[in-house]
CSV table of C-alpha atoms and ligand atoms in Angstrom, one decimal:
chain,number,residue,atom,x,y,z
Q,1,MET,CA,98.0,105.6,119.2
Q,2,SER,CA,96.1,108.4,117.4
Q,3,SER,CA,93.4,107.5,114.9
Q,4,PHE,CA,95.1,109.7,112.4
Q,5,HIS,CA,97.6,107.0,111.4
Q,6,THR,CA,99.2,104.0,113.2
Q,7,PRO,CA,102.8,103.8,112.1
Q,8,ALA,CA,103.9,100.5,110.5
Q,9,LEU,CA,107.0,98.7,111.8
Q,10,ALA,CA,107.8,101.6,114.1
Q,11,THR,CA,110.0,99.6,116.5
Q,12,GLU,CA,112.0,98.2,113.6
Q,13,CYS,CA,112.5,101.6,111.9
Q,14,VAL,CA,113.8,103.1,115.1
Q,15,ARG,CA,116.0,100.1,115.9
Q,16,ILE,CA,117.6,100.4,112.4
Q,17,ILE,CA,118.0,104.2,112.4
Q,18,ASP,CA,119.3,104.0,116.0
Q,19,PRO,CA,119.0,107.8,116.7
Q,20,GLN,CA,121.8,109.3,118.8
Q,21,ALA,CA,121.9,112.5,120.9
Q,22,GLY,CA,122.9,115.5,118.9
Q,23,GLY,CA,122.3,113.6,115.6
Q,24,ILE,CA,120.3,115.1,112.7
Q,25,TYR,CA,117.5,113.0,111.3
Q,26,VAL,CA,114.8,113.5,108.6
Q,27,ASP,CA,111.3,112.1,108.5
Q,28,ALA,CA,110.5,112.6,104.8
Q,29,THR,CA,106.9,111.7,105.2
Q,30,LEU,CA,105.8,112.9,108.6
Q,31,GLY,CA,102.1,112.1,108.4
Q,32,GLY,CA,100.6,112.2,112.0
Q,33,GLY,CA,104.2,112.1,113.4
Q,34,GLY,CA,103.9,108.5,114.8
Q,35,HIS,CA,107.3,107.4,113.6
Q,36,ALA,CA,108.9,110.7,114.5
Q,37,ALA,CA,107.5,110.4,118.1
Q,38,ALA,CA,108.9,106.9,118.3
Q,39,MET,CA,112.3,108.3,117.4
Q,40,PHE,CA,112.1,111.0,120.0
Q,41,GLU,CA,110.9,108.5,122.6
Q,42,ARG,CA,114.1,106.5,122.0
Q,43,CYS,CA,116.3,109.6,122.0
Q,44,PRO,CA,114.8,112.9,123.1
Q,45,GLU,CA,118.1,114.8,122.3
Q,46,LEU,CA,118.0,114.3,118.6
Q,47,ARG,CA,117.2,117.1,116.1
Q,48,MET,CA,114.7,116.4,113.4
Q,49,PHE,CA,113.4,117.9,110.1
Q,50,GLY,CA,110.0,116.6,109.1
Q,51,PHE,CA,108.6,116.9,105.5
Q,52,ASP,CA,105.0,116.4,104.4
Q,53,GLN,CA,103.2,117.8,101.4
Q,54,ASP,CA,99.8,117.6,103.2
Q,55,PRO,CA,99.2,120.7,105.4
Q,56,GLN,CA,96.7,118.6,107.5
Q,57,ALA,CA,99.5,116.1,108.3
Q,58,ILE,CA,101.9,118.9,109.3
Q,59,ALA,CA,99.2,120.3,111.6
Q,60,GLU,CA,98.6,116.9,113.2
Q,61,ALA,CA,102.3,116.2,113.6
Q,62,ARG,CA,102.7,119.6,115.4
Q,63,GLU,CA,100.3,118.4,118.0
Q,64,THR,CA,101.8,114.9,118.3
Q,65,LEU,CA,105.3,116.3,118.7
Q,66,ALA,CA,104.5,119.4,120.7
Q,67,GLY,CA,106.7,118.2,123.5
Q,68,TYR,CA,109.8,118.3,121.2
Q,69,ALA,CA,109.1,121.7,119.6
Q,70,ASP,CA,112.6,123.0,120.3
Q,71,ARG,CA,114.2,120.0,118.4
Q,72,MET,CA,111.7,119.7,115.5
Q,73,GLU,CA,111.4,121.7,112.3
Q,74,TYR,CA,108.5,121.3,110.0
Q,75,ILE,CA,108.9,121.6,106.2
Q,76,PRO,CA,105.5,121.5,104.5
Q,77,CYS,CA,106.4,120.5,101.0
Q,78,ASN,CA,107.2,117.5,98.7
Q,79,PHE,CA,110.3,115.5,99.6
Q,80,SER,CA,111.5,116.2,96.1
Q,81,ARG,CA,112.9,119.4,97.7
Q,82,LEU,CA,114.8,117.5,100.3
Q,83,ARG,CA,118.3,118.7,99.5
Q,84,THR,CA,117.2,122.3,98.7
Q,85,GLU,CA,115.2,122.8,101.8
Q,86,LEU,CA,117.9,121.3,104.1
Q,87,ALA,CA,120.6,123.4,102.4
Q,88,LEU,CA,118.4,126.5,103.0
Q,89,ARG,CA,118.7,125.6,106.7
Q,90,MET,CA,122.4,125.1,106.5
Q,91,ILE,CA,122.1,121.3,106.7
Q,92,LYS,CA,124.5,119.5,104.4
Q,93,SER,CA,124.6,116.1,105.9
Q,94,ILE,CA,122.3,113.9,108.1
Q,95,ASP,CA,122.6,110.9,110.4
Q,96,GLY,CA,119.4,109.1,109.3
Q,97,ILE,CA,116.3,109.3,107.2
Q,98,LEU,CA,112.9,107.6,107.0
Q,99,PHE,CA,110.5,107.5,104.1
Q,100,ASP,CA,107.1,106.0,104.9
Q,101,LEU,CA,105.6,106.2,101.4
Q,102,GLY,CA,102.0,106.6,100.2
Q,103,VAL,CA,99.0,107.9,101.9
Q,104,SER,CA,98.0,108.0,105.6
Q,105,SER,CA,94.9,106.4,107.1
Q,106,HIS,CA,93.6,109.9,107.7
Q,107,GLN,CA,93.9,110.7,104.0
Q,108,LEU,CA,92.2,107.5,103.0
Q,109,ASP,CA,89.4,107.7,105.6
Q,110,THR,CA,88.6,111.4,105.1
Q,111,THR,CA,85.7,111.2,102.6
Q,112,GLU,CA,86.2,114.6,101.1
Q,113,ARG,CA,89.8,113.9,100.1
Q,114,GLY,CA,88.4,111.6,97.4
Q,115,PHE,CA,90.9,108.7,97.7
Q,116,SER,CA,88.4,105.9,98.2
Q,117,PHE,CA,86.0,104.3,95.8
Q,118,ASP,CA,83.7,103.2,98.6
Q,119,ARG,CA,83.2,106.7,100.0
Q,120,ASP,CA,81.3,109.0,97.6
Q,121,ALA,CA,83.0,112.4,97.2
Q,122,LEU,CA,84.5,114.7,94.6
Q,123,LEU,CA,87.3,112.9,92.8
Q,124,ASP,CA,90.3,114.8,94.3
Q,125,MET,CA,93.1,112.5,95.5
Q,126,ARG,CA,95.6,115.3,96.1
Q,127,MET,CA,98.0,114.8,99.0
Q,128,ASP,CA,99.0,118.4,98.6
Q,129,THR,CA,95.7,120.3,98.7
Q,130,ARG,CA,97.6,123.4,97.4
Q,131,SER,CA,98.5,121.7,94.1
Q,132,ALA,CA,96.5,122.3,90.9
Q,133,MET,CA,95.7,118.9,89.4
Q,134,THR,CA,92.9,116.8,90.8
Q,135,ALA,CA,91.9,113.2,89.8
Q,136,ALA,CA,88.7,114.7,88.2
Q,137,GLN,CA,90.8,116.8,85.9
Q,138,VAL,CA,92.8,113.7,84.9
Q,139,VAL,CA,89.8,111.6,84.0
Q,140,ASN,CA,87.9,114.4,82.3
Q,141,GLU,CA,90.7,116.0,80.3
Q,142,LEU,CA,93.4,113.5,79.3
Q,143,PRO,CA,93.0,111.6,76.0
Q,144,ALA,CA,92.2,107.9,76.0
Q,145,GLY,CA,95.8,106.9,75.1
Q,146,GLU,CA,97.2,108.7,78.1
Q,147,LEU,CA,94.6,107.3,80.5
Q,148,THR,CA,95.4,103.8,79.2
Q,149,GLN,CA,99.1,104.4,80.0
Q,150,ILE,CA,98.3,105.6,83.5
Q,151,PHE,CA,96.1,102.6,84.3
Q,152,LYS,CA,98.7,100.2,82.8
Q,153,ASN,CA,101.9,101.8,84.2
Q,154,TYR,CA,100.7,102.8,87.7
Q,155,GLY,CA,97.9,100.2,88.3
Q,156,GLU,CA,99.1,97.2,86.1
Q,157,GLU,CA,95.4,97.1,85.1
Q,158,PRO,CA,94.8,94.5,82.3
Q,159,ARG,CA,91.6,96.2,81.0
Q,160,ALA,CA,93.3,99.6,80.9
Q,161,ALA,CA,92.4,100.5,77.2
Q,162,ARG,CA,88.7,99.4,77.6
Q,163,ILE,CA,88.4,101.4,80.8
Q,164,ALA,CA,89.9,104.5,79.2
Q,165,ARG,CA,87.5,104.2,76.2
Q,166,GLU,CA,84.5,103.8,78.6
Q,167,ILE,CA,85.6,106.9,80.6
Q,168,VAL,CA,85.9,108.9,77.4
Q,169,ALA,CA,82.5,107.8,76.2
Q,170,GLN,CA,80.9,108.6,79.6
Q,171,ARG,CA,82.5,112.0,80.0
Q,172,ALA,CA,81.2,113.0,76.5
Q,173,GLN,CA,77.6,112.8,78.1
Q,174,ARG,CA,78.6,114.7,81.3
Q,175,PRO,CA,81.8,115.2,83.3
Q,176,ILE,CA,82.8,112.5,85.8
Q,177,GLN,CA,82.9,114.3,89.1
Q,178,THR,CA,82.8,111.8,91.9
Q,179,THR,CA,84.5,108.7,93.2
Q,180,GLY,CA,81.1,107.0,93.0
Q,181,GLU,CA,80.6,107.9,89.3
Q,182,LEU,CA,84.1,106.6,88.4
Q,183,ALA,CA,83.5,103.4,90.5
Q,184,ARG,CA,80.2,102.7,88.5
Q,185,ILE,CA,82.1,103.1,85.2
Q,186,LEU,CA,84.7,100.6,86.4
Q,187,GLU,CA,81.9,98.2,87.4
Q,188,SER,CA,80.3,98.6,84.0
Q,189,VAL,CA,83.5,97.2,82.5
Q,190,ALA,CA,84.7,94.7,85.2
Q,191,GLY,CA,81.3,93.6,86.8
Q,192,THR,CA,79.7,94.3,90.1
Q,193,GLY,CA,80.3,92.6,93.5
Q,194,THR,CA,83.0,90.2,92.3
Q,195,LYS,CA,86.7,89.9,93.4
Q,196,GLU,CA,87.8,91.0,90.0
Q,197,SER,CA,85.7,94.1,90.0
Q,198,LEU,CA,87.1,95.0,93.5
Q,199,LYS,CA,90.7,94.5,92.2
Q,200,THR,CA,89.9,96.7,89.1
Q,201,LYS,CA,88.7,99.5,91.4
Q,202,LEU,CA,91.8,99.2,93.6
Q,203,ARG,CA,94.1,99.2,90.6
Q,204,VAL,CA,92.6,102.2,88.8
Q,205,PHE,CA,92.2,104.3,92.0
Q,206,GLN,CA,95.8,103.5,92.9
Q,207,ALA,CA,97.0,104.5,89.4
Q,208,LEU,CA,95.2,107.8,89.5
Q,209,ARG,CA,96.5,108.6,93.0
Q,210,ILE,CA,100.1,107.8,91.9
Q,211,TYR,CA,99.7,110.0,88.8
Q,212,VAL,CA,98.0,113.0,90.6
Q,213,ASN,CA,100.7,113.0,93.2
Q,214,ARG,CA,103.7,112.2,90.9
Q,215,GLU,CA,104.5,109.5,93.4
Q,216,LEU,CA,106.9,107.4,91.3
Q,217,GLU,CA,108.4,110.3,89.4
Q,218,VAL,CA,109.8,112.0,92.5
Q,219,LEU,CA,110.9,108.8,94.4
Q,220,ARG,CA,114.2,107.8,92.8
Q,221,PRO,CA,115.7,111.3,92.7
Q,222,ALA,CA,114.7,111.9,96.3
Q,223,LEU,CA,116.2,108.6,97.4
Q,224,GLN,CA,119.4,109.5,95.5
Q,225,ASP,CA,119.5,112.9,97.2
Q,226,ALA,CA,119.0,111.2,100.6
Q,227,ILE,CA,121.8,108.7,100.0
Q,228,ASN,CA,124.1,111.6,98.9
Q,229,ILE,CA,123.6,113.6,102.1
Q,230,LEU,CA,123.8,110.7,104.5
Q,231,LYS,CA,126.9,110.8,106.7
Q,232,PRO,CA,129.2,107.7,106.6
Q,233,GLY,CA,127.4,105.1,108.9
Q,234,GLY,CA,124.1,107.0,108.5
Q,235,ARG,CA,121.1,104.9,107.7
Q,236,ILE,CA,118.1,105.2,105.3
Q,237,VAL,CA,114.9,103.2,105.9
Q,238,VAL,CA,112.1,103.1,103.3
Q,239,LEU,CA,108.6,101.6,103.8
Q,240,SER,CA,106.7,101.0,100.6
Q,241,TYR,CA,103.2,99.6,100.1
Q,242,HIS,CA,103.0,98.4,96.5
Q,243,SER,CA,105.3,96.6,94.2
Q,244,LEU,CA,105.9,99.5,91.8
Q,245,GLU,CA,107.2,101.7,94.6
Q,246,ASP,CA,109.2,98.8,96.2
Q,247,ARG,CA,110.9,98.2,92.8
Q,248,VAL,CA,112.1,101.8,92.6
Q,249,VAL,CA,113.5,101.5,96.2
Q,250,LYS,CA,115.2,98.2,95.5
Q,251,ASN,CA,116.8,99.3,92.2
Q,252,THR,CA,118.0,102.7,93.6
Q,253,PHE,CA,119.6,100.9,96.7
Q,254,ARG,CA,121.1,98.2,94.4
Q,255,ASP,CA,122.7,100.8,92.1
Q,256,ALA,CA,124.2,102.7,95.1
Q,257,ALA,CA,125.5,99.5,96.6
Q,258,THR,CA,127.1,98.3,93.3
Q,259,GLY,CA,129.7,101.0,92.5
Q,260,CYS,CA,131.7,100.7,89.3
Q,261,VAL,CA,129.7,99.2,86.4
Q,262,CYS,CA,132.6,99.1,83.9
Q,263,PRO,CA,133.1,95.7,82.1
Q,264,PRO,CA,135.2,93.4,84.3
Q,265,ARG,CA,138.0,93.4,81.7
Q,266,ALA,CA,138.2,97.2,81.4
Q,267,PRO,CA,141.8,98.3,82.3
Q,268,ARG,CA,140.5,101.1,84.5
Q,269,CYS,CA,137.2,102.5,85.7
Q,270,VAL,CA,135.7,105.0,83.3
Q,271,CYS,CA,132.1,105.1,84.7
Q,272,GLY,CA,133.1,106.9,87.8
Q,273,GLU,CA,130.4,105.2,89.9
Q,274,LYS,CA,131.3,104.8,93.5
Q,275,LYS,CA,129.9,102.2,96.0
Q,276,ARG,CA,128.0,104.3,98.5
Q,277,LEU,CA,125.7,102.0,100.4
Q,278,VAL,CA,125.7,98.6,102.1
Q,279,LEU,CA,122.3,96.9,102.1
Q,280,LEU,CA,121.0,96.0,105.6
Q,281,ASN,CA,118.4,93.5,104.3
Q,282,LYS,CA,118.5,91.7,101.0
Q,283,ARG,CA,114.7,90.9,101.1
Q,284,PRO,CA,112.2,93.5,102.4
Q,285,GLN,CA,110.9,93.0,105.9
Q,286,SER,CA,107.2,92.9,106.7
Q,287,ALA,CA,105.0,93.2,109.7
Q,288,ASP,CA,104.8,90.2,112.0
Q,289,GLU,CA,101.5,88.5,113.1
Q,290,ALA,CA,101.3,90.5,116.3
Q,291,GLU,CA,101.5,93.8,114.4
Q,292,LEU,CA,99.1,92.7,111.8
Q,293,ALA,CA,96.6,91.9,114.5
Q,294,ARG,CA,96.9,95.4,115.9
Q,295,ASN,CA,97.2,97.3,112.6
Q,296,ASN,CA,95.7,95.7,109.5
Q,297,ARG,CA,97.1,98.5,107.3
Q,298,SER,CA,100.6,97.4,108.0
Q,299,ARG,CA,99.8,94.3,105.9
Q,300,GLY,CA,101.4,95.6,102.7
Q,301,ALA,CA,104.4,97.3,104.3
Q,302,ARG,CA,107.8,96.4,102.9
Q,303,LEU,CA,110.8,97.7,104.7
Q,304,ARG,CA,114.2,98.2,103.0
Q,305,ALA,CA,117.2,99.7,104.8
Q,306,ALA,CA,120.8,100.6,103.9
Q,307,GLU,CA,123.8,102.2,105.5
Q,308,ARG,CA,126.1,104.8,103.9
Q,309,ILE,CA,129.5,103.2,103.7
Q,310,ARG,CA,132.5,104.7,105.4
Q,311,GLU,CA,135.0,104.3,102.6
Q,312,GLU,CA,133.7,104.8,99.0
Q,313,SER,CA,135.1,102.3,96.5
I,401,SAM,C1,102.1,106.6,105.2
I,401,SAM,S1,101.9,108.3,105.7
I,401,SAM,C2,103.2,108.5,106.9
I,401,SAM,C3,102.7,108.3,108.3
I,401,SAM,C4,103.7,108.6,109.3
I,401,SAM,N1,104.9,107.8,109.2
I,401,SAM,C5,103.2,108.5,110.7
I,401,SAM,O1,103.8,107.8,111.6
I,401,SAM,O2,102.1,109.0,111.0
I,401,SAM,C6,102.6,109.1,104.3
I,401,SAM,C7,102.6,110.6,104.4
I,401,SAM,O3,103.6,111.0,103.5
I,401,SAM,C8,103.1,112.1,102.8
I,401,SAM,N2,103.8,112.1,101.5
I,401,SAM,C9,103.7,111.1,100.6
I,401,SAM,N3,104.5,111.4,99.5
I,401,SAM,C10,105.1,112.5,99.8
I,401,SAM,C11,106.1,113.3,99.1
I,401,SAM,N4,106.5,113.0,97.9
I,401,SAM,N5,106.5,114.5,99.7
I,401,SAM,C12,106.1,114.8,100.9
I,401,SAM,N6,105.1,114.1,101.6
I,401,SAM,C13,104.7,113.0,101.1
I,401,SAM,C14,101.6,112.0,102.8
I,401,SAM,O4,101.0,113.2,102.6
I,401,SAM,C15,101.3,111.3,104.1
I,401,SAM,O5,101.0,112.2,105.1
């Protein structure tokens, strides 16, 4: 397996999607192409469209999947454009789709990408290196109130307001430019070398990453688009890595699996909602011990899967 990224729960993802010859599949988060390669190994005659907003990921996937060049199309953009980009290629419906959310090992481990508090680099955190807003701009330009909301909503950080105030005080002296400078500010609030200080750094860095990449904002509409273009019997699999993300997946799937939400005594349906999905697992699946021993980063992975129903009701 390449050092770029080891795919989590790959066997399970492929088993659920169950690719068939001639079928059309989407990998919405191609990364290094590990999951996509596993799909092709299972069924070389499928056709696949691969999205990733990180140009480095697309370049890596092109190498991994070089043997399937005639069956693979790369779409280097955010999966928020899923429907539009597929429609531009005359694809109106698909047989299966995978979302493996968040960042790849390569993004985390490449110091200059500025994702990690234990690697000193410019505060960047953009998955899409063509986009304008970096984490440095966020910490240096947003008012304390907005920073507080970001740390609360996307990091569930209990000291959000204090941290935001400290950032504003420090940046008045000089701009906060690096991951190391931000980590030291967090330590000045939460302490050094303790479990609590580590958790604070994890939460605040996660919050900034989610905000910079609009991760939660684009997720629900993209999942809804994916569900809408699935053929009857087609399957959607989503791997998420933190509870905020998993909640969006769970609620979006639940809504699509519920159908009519009119009061039970209503004489007829006025909401117009149709039941479009059947859930394939009520609780998210996670990696087993053998996989955890091979790939520690699969630890947080939560897999949810659903199938587009044949008869809407
Ligand atoms: C966990 S990695 C996927 C790894 C991949 N499954 C593999 O086997 O190598 C997530 C990838 O999705 C990309 N990504 C995350 N959110 C995205 C979005 N909204 N649109 C497009 N790509 C996204 C990231 O740039 C990253 O390369």
